[in-house]
Backbone as XML, in Angstrom:
<?xml version="1.0"?>
<chain id="A" units="angstrom">
  <residue number="1" name="MET">
    <atom name="N" x="-2.961" y="16.430" z="0.485"/>
    <atom name="CA" x="-4.375" y="16.243" z="0.581"/>
    <atom name="C" x="-4.701" y="15.155" z="1.604"/>
  </residue>
  <residue number="2" name="GLU">
    <atom name="N" x="-3.899" y="14.127" z="1.666"/>
    <atom name="CA" x="-4.138" y="13.048" z="2.616"/>
    <atom name="C" x="-4.139" y="13.584" z="4.043"/>
  </residue>
  <residue number="3" name="LEU">
    <atom name="N" x="-3.232" y="14.484" z="4.328"/>
    <atom name="CA" x="-3.158" y="15.075" z="5.666"/>
    <atom name="C" x="-4.435" y="15.849" z="5.986"/>
  </residue>
  <residue number="4" name="ILE">
    <atom name="N" x="-4.949" y="16.580" z="5.019"/>
    <atom name="CA" x="-6.191" y="17.339" z="5.221"/>
    <atom name="C" x="-7.326" y="16.381" z="5.571"/>
  </residue>
  <residue number="5" name="LEU">
    <atom name="N" x="-7.450" y="15.298" z="4.816"/>
    <atom name="CA" x="-8.524" y="14.332" z="5.062"/>
    <atom name="C" x="-8.363" y="13.655" z="6.418"/>
  </residue>
  <residue number="6" name="GLU">
    <atom name="N" x="-7.125" y="13.371" z="6.794"/>
    <atom name="CA" x="-6.884" y="12.774" z="8.111"/>
    <atom name="C" x="-7.300" y="13.726" z="9.229"/>
  </residue>
  <residue number="7" name="ARG">
    <atom name="N" x="-6.968" y="14.991" z="9.070"/>
    <atom name="CA" x="-7.334" y="15.978" z="10.089"/>
    <atom name="C" x="-8.849" y="16.123" z="10.183"/>
  </residue>
  <residue number="8" name="LEU">
    <atom name="N" x="-9.525" y="16.131" z="9.041"/>
    <atom name="CA" x="-10.980" y="16.237" z="9.061"/>
    <atom name="C" x="-11.607" y="14.983" z="9.666"/>
  </residue>
  <residue number="9" name="ALA">
    <atom name="N" x="-11.038" y="13.830" z="9.373"/>
    <atom name="CA" x="-11.538" y="12.579" z="9.951"/>
    <atom name="C" x="-11.363" y="12.569" z="11.459"/>
  </residue>
  <residue number="10" name="ALA">
    <atom name="N" x="-10.371" y="13.284" z="11.954"/>
    <atom name="CA" x="-10.144" y="13.381" z="13.397"/>
    <atom name="C" x="-11.044" y="14.447" z="14.022"/>
  </residue>
  <residue number="11" name="GLU">
    <atom name="N" x="-12.028" y="14.911" z="13.241"/>
    <atom name="CA" x="-13.026" y="15.887" z="13.696"/>
    <atom name="C" x="-12.427" y="17.223" z="14.106"/>
  </residue>
  <residue number="12" name="GLN">
    <atom name="N" x="-11.408" y="17.642" z="13.387"/>
    <atom name="CA" x="-10.812" y="18.941" z="13.694"/>
    <atom name="C" x="-11.580" y="20.078" z="13.036"/>
  </residue>
  <residue number="13" name="GLY">
    <atom name="N" x="-12.305" y="19.807" z="11.994"/>
    <atom name="CA" x="-13.088" y="20.828" z="11.315"/>
    <atom name="C" x="-12.255" y="21.654" z="10.354"/>
  </residue>
  <residue number="14" name="ILE">
    <atom name="N" x="-12.919" y="22.214" z="9.374"/>
    <atom name="CA" x="-12.244" y="22.980" z="8.326"/>
    <atom name="C" x="-11.520" y="24.181" z="8.910"/>
  </residue>
  <residue number="15" name="ASP">
    <atom name="N" x="-12.175" y="24.913" z="9.810"/>
    <atom name="CA" x="-11.545" y="26.112" z="10.383"/>
    <atom name="C" x="-10.249" y="25.777" z="11.110"/>
  </residue>
  <residue number="16" name="ARG">
    <atom name="N" x="-10.257" y="24.694" z="11.831"/>
    <atom name="CA" x="-9.059" y="24.300" z="12.590"/>
    <atom name="C" x="-7.936" y="23.882" z="11.647"/>
  </residue>
  <residue number="17" name="VAL">
    <atom name="N" x="-8.281" y="23.194" z="10.562"/>
    <atom name="CA" x="-7.274" y="22.800" z="9.583"/>
    <atom name="C" x="-6.649" y="24.044" z="8.956"/>
  </residue>
  <residue number="18" name="VAL">
    <atom name="N" x="-7.483" y="25.008" z="8.603"/>
    <atom name="CA" x="-6.982" y="26.254" z="7.996"/>
    <atom name="C" x="-6.105" y="27.015" z="8.984"/>
  </residue>
  <residue number="19" name="GLU">
    <atom name="N" x="-6.473" y="27.025" z="10.249"/>
    <atom name="CA" x="-5.647" y="27.682" z="11.269"/>
    <atom name="C" x="-4.280" y="27.016" z="11.390"/>
  </residue>
  <residue number="20" name="SER">
    <atom name="N" x="-4.264" y="25.689" z="11.302"/>
    <atom name="CA" x="-3.013" y="24.940" z="11.439"/>
    <atom name="C" x="-2.107" y="25.087" z="10.222"/>
  </residue>
  <residue number="21" name="TYR">
    <atom name="N" x="-2.716" y="25.317" z="9.074"/>
    <atom name="CA" x="-1.958" y="25.426" z="7.814"/>
    <atom name="C" x="-2.359" y="26.714" z="7.100"/>
  </residue>
  <residue number="22" name="PRO">
    <atom name="N" x="-1.734" y="27.825" z="7.458"/>
    <atom name="CA" x="-2.117" y="29.140" z="6.932"/>
    <atom name="C" x="-2.053" y="29.250" z="5.402"/>
  </residue>
  <residue number="23" name="ARG">
    <atom name="N" x="-1.321" y="28.352" z="4.753"/>
    <atom name="CA" x="-1.254" y="28.412" z="3.290"/>
    <atom name="C" x="-2.525" y="27.873" z="2.645"/>
  </residue>
  <residue number="24" name="LEU">
    <atom name="N" x="-3.357" y="27.208" z="3.444"/>
    <atom name="CA" x="-4.630" y="26.685" z="2.963"/>
    <atom name="C" x="-5.739" y="27.679" z="3.252"/>
  </residue>
  <residue number="25" name="ASP">
    <atom name="N" x="-6.806" y="27.566" z="2.493"/>
    <atom name="CA" x="-8.024" y="28.294" z="2.809"/>
    <atom name="C" x="-9.178" y="27.295" z="2.775"/>
  </residue>
  <residue number="26" name="SER">
    <atom name="N" x="-10.346" y="27.724" z="3.201"/>
    <atom name="CA" x="-11.480" y="26.799" z="3.286"/>
    <atom name="C" x="-11.853" y="26.246" z="1.910"/>
  </residue>
  <residue number="27" name="GLU">
    <atom name="N" x="-11.623" y="27.027" z="0.863"/>
    <atom name="CA" x="-11.906" y="26.564" z="-0.498"/>
    <atom name="C" x="-10.993" y="25.388" z="-0.873"/>
  </residue>
  <residue number="28" name="SER">
    <atom name="N" x="-9.736" y="25.453" z="-0.488"/>
    <atom name="CA" x="-8.795" y="24.364" z="-0.756"/>
    <atom name="C" x="-9.193" y="23.095" z="-0.021"/>
  </residue>
  <residue number="29" name="VAL">
    <atom name="N" x="-9.606" y="23.261" z="1.220"/>
    <atom name="CA" x="-10.026" y="22.110" z="2.015"/>
    <atom name="C" x="-11.293" y="21.504" z="1.404"/>
  </residue>
  <residue number="30" name="GLY">
    <atom name="N" x="-12.210" y="22.343" z="0.992"/>
    <atom name="CA" x="-13.423" y="21.866" z="0.323"/>
    <atom name="C" x="-13.094" y="21.127" z="-0.965"/>
  </residue>
  <residue number="31" name="GLY">
    <atom name="N" x="-12.107" y="21.623" z="-1.692"/>
    <atom name="CA" x="-11.669" y="20.956" z="-2.923"/>
    <atom name="C" x="-11.123" y="19.567" z="-2.645"/>
  </residue>
  <residue number="32" name="ALA">
    <atom name="N" x="-10.394" y="19.429" z="-1.557"/>
    <atom name="CA" x="-9.869" y="18.112" z="-1.170"/>
    <atom name="C" x="-11.012" y="17.155" z="-0.858"/>
  </residue>
  <residue number="33" name="LEU">
    <atom name="N" x="-12.043" y="17.651" z="-0.189"/>
    <atom name="CA" x="-13.205" y="16.813" z="0.117"/>
    <atom name="C" x="-13.947" y="16.395" z="-1.153"/>
  </residue>
  <residue number="34" name="LEU">
    <atom name="N" x="-14.101" y="17.323" z="-2.079"/>
    <atom name="CA" x="-14.771" y="16.991" z="-3.348"/>
    <atom name="C" x="-13.978" y="15.959" z="-4.134"/>
  </residue>
  <residue number="35" name="PHE">
    <atom name="N" x="-12.668" y="16.099" z="-4.147"/>
    <atom name="CA" x="-11.823" y="15.138" z="-4.846"/>
    <atom name="C" x="-11.984" y="13.750" z="-4.227"/>
  </residue>
  <residue number="36" name="ALA">
    <atom name="N" x="-11.935" y="13.684" z="-2.903"/>
    <atom name="CA" x="-12.071" y="12.400" z="-2.211"/>
    <atom name="C" x="-13.439" y="11.779" z="-2.493"/>
  </residue>
  <residue number="37" name="ALA">
    <atom name="N" x="-14.479" y="12.595" z="-2.457"/>
    <atom name="CA" x="-15.825" y="12.084" z="-2.734"/>
    <atom name="C" x="-15.916" y="11.537" z="-4.159"/>
  </residue>
  <residue number="38" name="GLY">
    <atom name="N" x="-15.285" y="12.222" z="-5.093"/>
    <atom name="CA" x="-15.275" y="11.750" z="-6.476"/>
    <atom name="C" x="-14.570" y="10.413" z="-6.617"/>
  </residue>
  <residue number="39" name="ARG">
    <atom name="N" x="-13.484" y="10.245" z="-5.898"/>
    <atom name="CA" x="-12.752" y="8.966" z="-5.942"/>
    <atom name="C" x="-13.598" y="7.838" z="-5.366"/>
  </residue>
  <residue number="40" name="VAL">
    <atom name="N" x="-14.324" y="8.107" z="-4.293"/>
    <atom name="CA" x="-15.188" y="7.088" z="-3.702"/>
    <atom name="C" x="-16.272" y="6.695" z="-4.699"/>
  </residue>
  <residue number="41" name="GLU">
    <atom name="N" x="-16.908" y="7.690" z="-5.323"/>
    <atom name="CA" x="-17.943" y="7.398" z="-6.315"/>
    <atom name="C" x="-17.379" y="6.579" z="-7.466"/>
  </residue>
  <residue number="42" name="GLU">
    <atom name="N" x="-16.181" y="6.921" z="-7.895"/>
    <atom name="CA" x="-15.528" y="6.198" z="-8.990"/>
    <atom name="C" x="-15.287" y="4.732" z="-8.612"/>
  </residue>
  <residue number="43" name="MET">
    <atom name="N" x="-14.809" y="4.506" z="-7.411"/>
    <atom name="CA" x="-14.569" y="3.135" z="-6.948"/>
    <atom name="C" x="-15.861" y="2.342" z="-6.873"/>
  </residue>
  <residue number="44" name="LEU">
    <atom name="N" x="-16.898" y="2.963" z="-6.334"/>
    <atom name="CA" x="-18.181" y="2.274" z="-6.219"/>
    <atom name="C" x="-18.741" y="1.930" z="-7.592"/>
  </residue>
  <residue number="45" name="ALA">
    <atom name="N" x="-18.570" y="2.827" z="-8.554"/>
    <atom name="CA" x="-19.036" y="2.555" z="-9.912"/>
    <atom name="C" x="-18.280" y="1.380" z="-10.517"/>
  </residue>
  <residue number="46" name="ARG">
    <atom name="N" x="-16.980" y="1.334" z="-10.326"/>
    <atom name="CA" x="-16.180" y="0.218" z="-10.851"/>
    <atom name="C" x="-16.598" y="-1.114" z="-10.246"/>
  </residue>
  <residue number="47" name="LEU">
    <atom name="N" x="-17.027" y="-1.087" z="-9.001"/>
    <atom name="CA" x="-17.449" y="-2.308" z="-8.320"/>
    <atom name="C" x="-18.921" y="-2.635" z="-8.563"/>
  </residue>
  <residue number="48" name="GLY">
    <atom name="N" x="-19.592" y="-1.770" z="-9.306"/>
    <atom name="CA" x="-21.006" y="-1.988" z="-9.594"/>
    <atom name="C" x="-21.906" y="-1.772" z="-8.398"/>
  </residue>
  <residue number="49" name="LEU">
    <atom name="N" x="-21.525" y="-0.896" z="-7.500"/>
    <atom name="CA" x="-22.274" y="-0.668" z="-6.272"/>
    <atom name="C" x="-22.936" y="0.709" z="-6.222"/>
  </residue>
  <residue number="50" name="THR">
    <atom name="N" x="-23.039" y="1.393" z="-7.344"/>
    <atom name="CA" x="-23.527" y="2.766" z="-7.333"/>
    <atom name="C" x="-25.024" y="2.885" z="-7.086"/>
  </residue>
  <residue number="51" name="GLU">
    <atom name="N" x="-25.776" y="1.820" z="-7.282"/>
    <atom name="CA" x="-27.214" y="1.887" z="-7.080"/>
    <atom name="C" x="-27.598" y="1.751" z="-5.608"/>
  </residue>
  <residue number="52" name="GLU">
    <atom name="N" x="-26.664" y="1.327" z="-4.780"/>
    <atom name="CA" x="-26.938" y="1.101" z="-3.371"/>
    <atom name="C" x="-26.576" y="2.337" z="-2.551"/>
  </residue>
  <residue number="53" name="PRO">
    <atom name="N" x="-27.226" y="2.520" z="-1.396"/>
    <atom name="CA" x="-26.794" y="3.596" z="-0.499"/>
    <atom name="C" x="-25.331" y="3.390" z="-0.111"/>
  </residue>
  <residue number="54" name="LEU">
    <atom name="N" x="-24.628" y="4.460" z="0.155"/>
    <atom name="CA" x="-23.196" y="4.393" z="0.434"/>
    <atom name="C" x="-22.874" y="3.411" z="1.558"/>
  </residue>
  <residue number="55" name="VAL">
    <atom name="N" x="-23.642" y="3.430" z="2.641"/>
    <atom name="CA" x="-23.364" y="2.527" z="3.757"/>
    <atom name="C" x="-23.478" y="1.081" z="3.298"/>
  </residue>
  <residue number="56" name="ASP">
    <atom name="N" x="-24.512" y="0.759" z="2.528"/>
    <atom name="CA" x="-24.678" y="-0.602" z="2.016"/>
    <atom name="C" x="-23.556" y="-0.962" z="1.062"/>
  </residue>
  <residue number="57" name="ALA">
    <atom name="N" x="-23.131" y="0.000" z="0.254"/>
    <atom name="CA" x="-22.063" y="-0.258" z="-0.693"/>
    <atom name="C" x="-20.752" y="-0.556" z="0.012"/>
  </residue>
  <residue number="58" name="VAL">
    <atom name="N" x="-20.444" y="0.183" z="1.033"/>
    <atom name="CA" x="-19.215" y="-0.039" z="1.783"/>
    <atom name="C" x="-19.284" y="-1.388" z="2.496"/>
  </residue>
  <residue number="59" name="THR">
    <atom name="N" x="-20.421" y="-1.712" z="3.057"/>
    <atom name="CA" x="-20.595" y="-3.011" z="3.706"/>
    <atom name="C" x="-20.439" y="-4.134" z="2.699"/>
  </residue>
  <residue number="60" name="ALA">
    <atom name="N" x="-20.928" y="-3.941" z="1.490"/>
    <atom name="CA" x="-20.836" y="-4.957" z="0.445"/>
    <atom name="C" x="-19.390" y="-5.211" z="0.038"/>
  </residue>
  <residue number="61" name="LEU">
    <atom name="N" x="-18.505" y="-4.251" z="0.242"/>
    <atom name="CA" x="-17.099" y="-4.447" z="-0.095"/>
    <atom name="C" x="-16.511" y="-5.598" z="0.699"/>
  </residue>
  <residue number="62" name="ASP">
    <atom name="N" x="-16.966" y="-5.794" z="1.923"/>
    <atom name="CA" x="-16.488" y="-6.899" z="2.751"/>
    <atom name="C" x="-16.875" y="-8.249" z="2.158"/>
  </residue>
  <residue number="63" name="GLU">
    <atom name="N" x="-17.964" y="-8.269" z="1.408"/>
    <atom name="CA" x="-18.462" y="-9.512" z="0.834"/>
    <atom name="C" x="-17.756" y="-9.885" z="-0.459"/>
  </residue>
  <residue number="64" name="HIS">
    <atom name="N" x="-17.054" y="-8.928" z="-1.076"/>
    <atom name="CA" x="-16.369" y="-9.188" z="-2.365"/>
    <atom name="C" x="-15.000" y="-9.771" z="-2.156"/>
  </residue>
</chain>
């Protein structure tokens, strides 16, 4: 999953990731994104930053 997220972060796009890894499909890649988003939300909740916009919450991490 980490590799999928790295490829997407490099702006390769879901279609390109699926082309590079034929065992994957767009649903699998979408699932990886949902999992990652859930982990981010979980971390923000633990830090008490869920009421803030994501950009503000990430910036606030530098202050902690």
